[in-house]
């Protein structure tokens, strides 16, 4: 349990740091597009185009953030095999706290008293969950569950791609939520994936859950990048937290046999609800994009023009 918790905390730190670095890279790229008066940086509905997202992905900040995300993914996958999903996913989702704190320094964002209180609620919820967590389930699931995970991942990720295209700048929170659902699908997929223990590559390659992980991971990363480009970094991350916490936690308890300690079910439920509520509150009270607090950093990084 202790090793699993430390692994989940390390994954959370990697994800949180990666998100802020990706946000820095995304916004630096967006400012360059604006300075060049580019008409190809957005779709006709106001969302970022594939080319602008690709340009954001080649900034050094974004690449370092992506490396941290991959490290976080590996650590998170390990934690999902060692802890109940409602605990591992919630601890990993505490990257919201890391994101909020680093955004003060790197993005010039000021946190309000309500945001600090919301972060405190998330921290308290994690303590409750860690106290109440019991043993993780076996991870054994019917073959149909593997196929359903793949189908649902394709539908959600495809729907997210379409929504970003047609909703444009209004899709920030939705993109964050769907990216979270994608990352949550990764947690479920890793838990039920065949061919891990003992390692058997042909068995793994024949498992639909593997392709659910690949699709949910790749498109989820794209949607997360879009959310960081067009929305508040804390708001987008909070939406991601809800997506990657709620559904996997429920699936872990209902279908995969995750349990709380005897007599502590109420504490697990309370901690779970508080964690989600705290994350939603951070998104709700988050400072809107373009607020004055973020302006000095933007000016410092913005290229100068003459004429």
Coordinates of C-alpha atoms in Angstrom, one line a residue:
X1 CA 0.0 0.0 0.0
X2 CA 2.7 2.5 1.0
X3 CA 4.7 1.8 -2.2
X4 CA 1.6 2.2 -4.3
X5 CA 0.8 5.5 -2.6
X6 CA 4.3 6.9 -3.1
X7 CA 4.1 5.8 -6.8
X8 CA 0.8 7.6 -7.3
X9 CA 2.1 10.7 -5.6
X10 CA 5.2 10.7 -7.9
X11 CA 2.9 10.3 -10.9
X12 CA 0.8 13.2 -9.7
X13 CA 3.9 15.4 -9.4
X14 CA 5.0 14.5 -12.9
X15 CA 1.5 15.2 -14.4
X16 CA 1.1 18.5 -12.5
X17 CA 4.5 19.8 -13.6
X18 CA 4.0 18.6 -17.1
X19 CA 0.6 20.3 -17.4
X20 CA 2.0 23.7 -16.5
X21 CA 5.0 23.4 -18.8
X22 CA 2.7 22.3 -21.6
X23 CA 0.5 25.4 -20.9
X24 CA 3.6 27.6 -21.1
X25 CA 4.6 26.1 -24.4
X26 CA 1.0 26.2 -25.8
X27 CA 0.6 29.9 -24.9
X28 CA 4.0 30.9 -26.2
X29 CA 3.1 29.3 -29.5
X30 CA -0.3 31.0 -29.6
X31 CA 1.3 34.4 -29.0
X32 CA 3.7 33.7 -31.9
X33 CA 0.7 32.9 -34.1
X34 CA -1.0 36.1 -33.1
X35 CA 2.1 38.2 -33.6
X36 CA 2.4 36.8 -37.1
X37 CA -1.3 37.6 -37.8
X38 CA -1.7 34.0 -38.8
X39 CA -5.1 33.0 -40.1
X40 CA -4.3 29.3 -39.9
X41 CA -4.0 29.1 -36.2
X42 CA -7.7 28.6 -35.6
X43 CA -10.6 26.7 -37.2
X44 CA -13.6 28.6 -38.6
X45 CA -15.3 28.0 -35.2
X46 CA -12.5 29.6 -33.2
X47 CA -10.7 26.5 -31.9
X48 CA -7.0 25.8 -32.4
X49 CA -6.2 24.1 -35.7
X50 CA -4.2 21.0 -35.9
X51 CA -1.2 23.0 -37.2
X52 CA -1.2 25.4 -34.3
X53 CA -1.5 22.5 -31.8
X54 CA 1.4 20.8 -33.6
X55 CA 3.5 24.0 -33.3
X56 CA 2.7 24.1 -29.6
X57 CA 3.9 20.6 -29.3
X58 CA 7.4 21.4 -30.6
X59 CA 8.3 24.1 -28.0
X60 CA 10.9 22.9 -25.5
X61 CA 8.6 23.6 -22.6
X62 CA 5.9 21.4 -24.1
X63 CA 8.3 18.6 -25.0
X64 CA 9.7 18.5 -21.4
X65 CA 6.1 18.5 -20.1
X66 CA 5.3 15.6 -22.4
X67 CA 8.3 13.6 -21.2
X68 CA 7.1 14.2 -17.6
X69 CA 3.6 13.0 -18.7
X70 CA 5.1 9.7 -20.1
X71 CA 6.9 9.2 -16.8
X72 CA 3.7 10.0 -14.9
X73 CA 1.8 7.5 -17.1
X74 CA 4.3 4.7 -16.3
X75 CA 4.1 5.5 -12.6
X76 CA 0.3 5.8 -12.7
X77 CA 0.0 2.5 -14.5
X78 CA 2.0 0.9 -11.8
X79 CA -0.1 2.5 -9.1
X80 CA -3.3 1.3 -10.8
X81 CA -2.0 -2.3 -10.4
X82 CA -1.2 -1.8 -6.7
X83 CA -4.1 0.3 -5.4
X84 CA -7.9 0.4 -5.7
X85 CA -8.7 2.6 -8.7
X86 CA -10.7 5.1 -6.6
X87 CA -7.6 5.7 -4.5
X88 CA -4.9 5.6 -7.2
X89 CA -6.8 7.8 -9.7
X90 CA -7.7 10.3 -7.0
X91 CA -4.1 10.6 -5.7
X92 CA -2.9 11.0 -9.3
X93 CA -5.6 13.7 -9.8
X94 CA -4.1 15.7 -7.0
X95 CA -1.7 17.0 -9.7
X96 CA -4.3 19.8 -9.7
X97 CA -2.6 21.1 -6.6
X98 CA 0.9 20.9 -8.2
X99 CA -0.6 22.6 -11.3
X100 CA -2.2 25.4 -9.3
X101 CA 1.0 26.1 -7.3
X102 CA 3.3 26.1 -10.3
X103 CA 1.0 28.3 -12.3
X104 CA 1.6 31.0 -9.8
X105 CA 5.3 31.1 -10.6
X106 CA 5.3 30.2 -14.3
X107 CA 2.1 31.7 -15.6
X108 CA 1.7 34.7 -13.3
X109 CA -1.7 33.5 -12.0
X110 CA -2.9 34.6 -8.6
X111 CA -5.0 32.1 -6.6
X112 CA -8.1 33.5 -4.8
X113 CA -9.0 32.6 -1.2
X114 CA -11.8 30.3 -2.6
X115 CA -9.3 28.5 -4.8
X116 CA -7.0 27.9 -1.8
X117 CA -9.9 26.6 0.2
X118 CA -10.9 24.3 -2.7
X119 CA -7.3 22.9 -2.9
X120 CA -7.5 22.4 0.9
X121 CA -10.7 20.3 0.4
X122 CA -8.9 18.1 -2.2
X123 CA -6.0 17.5 0.2
X124 CA -8.4 16.6 3.0
X125 CA -10.3 14.3 0.7
X126 CA -7.0 12.5 -0.2
X127 CA -6.3 11.9 3.5
X128 CA -9.8 10.4 4.0
X129 CA -9.4 8.1 0.9
X130 CA -5.9 6.9 2.0
X131 CA -7.3 6.1 5.4
X132 CA -10.3 4.2 4.1
X133 CA -8.8 2.3 1.2
X134 CA -8.7 -1.4 1.4
X135 CA -7.4 -4.0 -1.1
X136 CA -7.5 -3.6 -4.8
X137 CA -9.6 -6.1 -6.8
X138 CA -8.1 -8.9 -8.9
X139 CA -8.5 -7.0 -12.2
X140 CA -10.2 -10.0 -13.8
X141 CA -13.0 -9.0 -16.1
X142 CA -15.1 -10.6 -18.8
X143 CA -13.8 -10.4 -22.4
X144 CA -16.8 -8.3 -23.2
X145 CA -15.6 -5.6 -20.7
X146 CA -12.4 -5.3 -22.7
X147 CA -14.3 -4.7 -25.9
X148 CA -16.7 -2.2 -24.2
X149 CA -13.7 -0.3 -23.0
X150 CA -12.4 0.0 -26.5
X151 CA -15.8 1.0 -28.0
X152 CA -16.4 3.6 -25.3
X153 CA -12.9 5.0 -25.7
X154 CA -13.4 5.4 -29.5
X155 CA -16.8 7.1 -29.0
X156 CA -15.6 9.5 -26.3
X157 CA -12.3 10.4 -28.0
X158 CA -14.0 10.7 -31.5
X159 CA -16.7 12.9 -29.9
X160 CA -14.1 15.1 -28.3
X161 CA -12.3 15.6 -31.5
X162 CA -15.6 16.7 -33.2
X163 CA -16.6 18.9 -30.3
X164 CA -13.3 20.8 -30.3
X165 CA -13.7 21.4 -34.0
X166 CA -17.2 22.7 -33.9
X167 CA -17.3 24.4 -30.5
X168 CA -14.0 26.1 -30.8
X169 CA -13.0 28.3 -27.9
X170 CA -16.1 27.2 -25.9
X171 CA -14.8 23.7 -25.7
X172 CA -12.1 24.2 -23.1
X173 CA -13.8 22.6 -20.1
X174 CA -15.3 19.8 -22.3
X175 CA -11.9 19.1 -23.8
X176 CA -10.4 18.9 -20.3
X177 CA -13.2 16.6 -19.1
X178 CA -13.0 14.3 -22.1
X179 CA -9.2 14.1 -21.8
X180 CA -9.7 13.1 -18.2
X181 CA -12.1 10.4 -19.2
X182 CA -9.4 9.2 -21.7
X183 CA -6.8 9.1 -18.9
X184 CA -9.3 7.3 -16.7
X185 CA -9.8 4.7 -19.4
X186 CA -6.0 4.2 -19.4
X187 CA -6.2 3.4 -15.6
X188 CA -9.0 0.9 -16.2
X189 CA -7.3 -0.6 -19.3
X190 CA -4.0 -1.1 -17.4
X191 CA -5.9 -2.9 -14.6
X192 CA -7.6 -5.4 -16.9
X193 CA -4.9 -5.8 -19.6
X194 CA -4.0 -9.4 -20.3
X195 CA -0.4 -10.5 -20.8
X196 CA 1.2 -8.4 -18.1
X197 CA 1.7 -10.9 -15.3
X198 CA 3.2 -13.1 -16.5
X199 CA 4.4 -11.1 -19.5
X200 CA 3.0 -12.6 -22.7
X201 CA 3.3 -10.2 -25.8
X202 CA 1.0 -12.2 -28.1
X203 CA -1.7 -12.2 -25.5
X204 CA -1.3 -8.5 -24.8
X205 CA -1.5 -7.7 -28.5
X206 CA -4.7 -9.6 -28.9
X207 CA -6.4 -7.7 -26.0
X208 CA -8.8 -4.9 -27.1
X209 CA -7.9 -3.1 -23.8
X210 CA -4.4 -2.4 -25.2
X211 CA -5.9 -0.5 -28.1
X212 CA -8.3 1.3 -25.8
X213 CA -5.2 2.5 -23.9
X214 CA -3.4 3.7 -27.0
X215 CA -6.5 5.5 -28.4
X216 CA -7.5 7.1 -25.1
X217 CA -3.9 8.1 -24.4
X218 CA -3.1 9.7 -27.7
X219 CA -6.4 11.5 -28.3
X220 CA -6.7 12.4 -24.6
X221 CA -3.3 14.1 -24.8
X222 CA -4.4 16.0 -27.8
X223 CA -7.6 17.2 -26.1
X224 CA -5.6 18.1 -23.0
X225 CA -3.3 20.2 -25.2
X226 CA -6.3 22.0 -26.8
X227 CA -7.8 22.7 -23.4
X228 CA -4.6 24.3 -22.2
X229 CA -4.5 26.4 -25.4
X230 CA -8.0 27.8 -25.2
X231 CA -8.8 27.8 -21.5
X232 CA -7.6 28.4 -17.9
X233 CA -4.9 25.9 -17.0
X234 CA -6.4 25.3 -13.6
X235 CA -9.9 25.0 -15.0
X236 CA -8.9 22.6 -17.7
X237 CA -6.9 20.5 -15.2
X238 CA -9.8 20.5 -12.7
X239 CA -12.1 19.2 -15.5
X240 CA -9.5 16.5 -16.3
X241 CA -9.4 15.5 -12.6
X242 CA -13.2 14.9 -12.5
X243 CA -13.0 12.8 -15.7
X244 CA -10.1 10.6 -14.7
X245 CA -11.4 10.1 -11.1
X246 CA -15.2 9.5 -11.1
X247 CA -15.8 6.9 -13.8
X248 CA -12.7 4.7 -13.1
X249 CA -13.4 4.8 -9.3
X250 CA -17.0 3.6 -9.9
X251 CA -15.8 0.9 -12.4
X252 CA -13.2 -0.3 -9.9
X253 CA -15.7 -0.8 -7.1
X254 CA -18.6 -2.1 -9.2
X255 CA -16.8 -4.4 -11.7
X256 CA -13.2 -5.0 -10.5
X257 CA -13.7 -5.7 -6.8
X258 CA -12.0 -2.7 -5.3
X259 CA -12.9 -2.3 -1.6
X260 CA -12.5 0.0 1.4
X261 CA -11.5 -1.1 4.8
X262 CA -14.2 -2.8 6.9
X263 CA -16.4 -0.1 8.4
X264 CA -14.8 2.7 6.4
X265 CA -17.0 2.7 3.3
X266 CA -18.6 6.0 4.4
X267 CA -15.2 7.6 4.7
X268 CA -14.2 6.4 1.2
X269 CA -17.4 7.8 -0.3
X270 CA -17.0 11.1 1.6
X271 CA -13.4 11.4 0.5
X272 CA -14.3 10.6 -3.1
X273 CA -17.1 13.1 -3.2
X274 CA -15.0 15.8 -1.5
X275 CA -12.2 15.3 -4.0
X276 CA -14.5 15.7 -7.0
X277 CA -16.3 18.7 -5.4
X278 CA -12.9 20.4 -4.6
X279 CA -11.7 19.9 -8.2
X280 CA -15.0 21.3 -9.6
X281 CA -14.7 24.3 -7.2
X282 CA -11.2 25.0 -8.5
X283 CA -12.5 25.1 -12.0
X284 CA -15.5 27.2 -11.0
X285 CA -13.5 29.8 -9.0
X286 CA -10.5 29.7 -11.3
X287 CA -9.3 33.0 -12.6
X288 CA -10.6 33.7 -16.2
X289 CA -8.1 33.6 -19.0
X290 CA -6.7 37.0 -19.8
X291 CA -7.0 38.4 -16.2
X292 CA -4.7 41.1 -15.3
X293 CA -2.6 38.9 -13.0
X294 CA -1.4 36.9 -16.0
X295 CA -0.6 39.9 -18.1
X296 CA 2.9 40.7 -17.0
X297 CA 4.1 37.2 -17.9
X298 CA 2.4 37.4 -21.3
X299 CA 4.0 40.8 -22.0
X300 CA 7.4 39.5 -21.0
X301 CA 7.2 36.6 -23.5
X302 CA 5.5 38.4 -26.3
X303 CA 7.7 39.2 -29.3
X304 CA 8.1 42.9 -30.1
X305 CA 7.2 44.3 -33.5
X306 CA 8.0 47.6 -35.2
X307 CA 6.2 49.8 -37.6

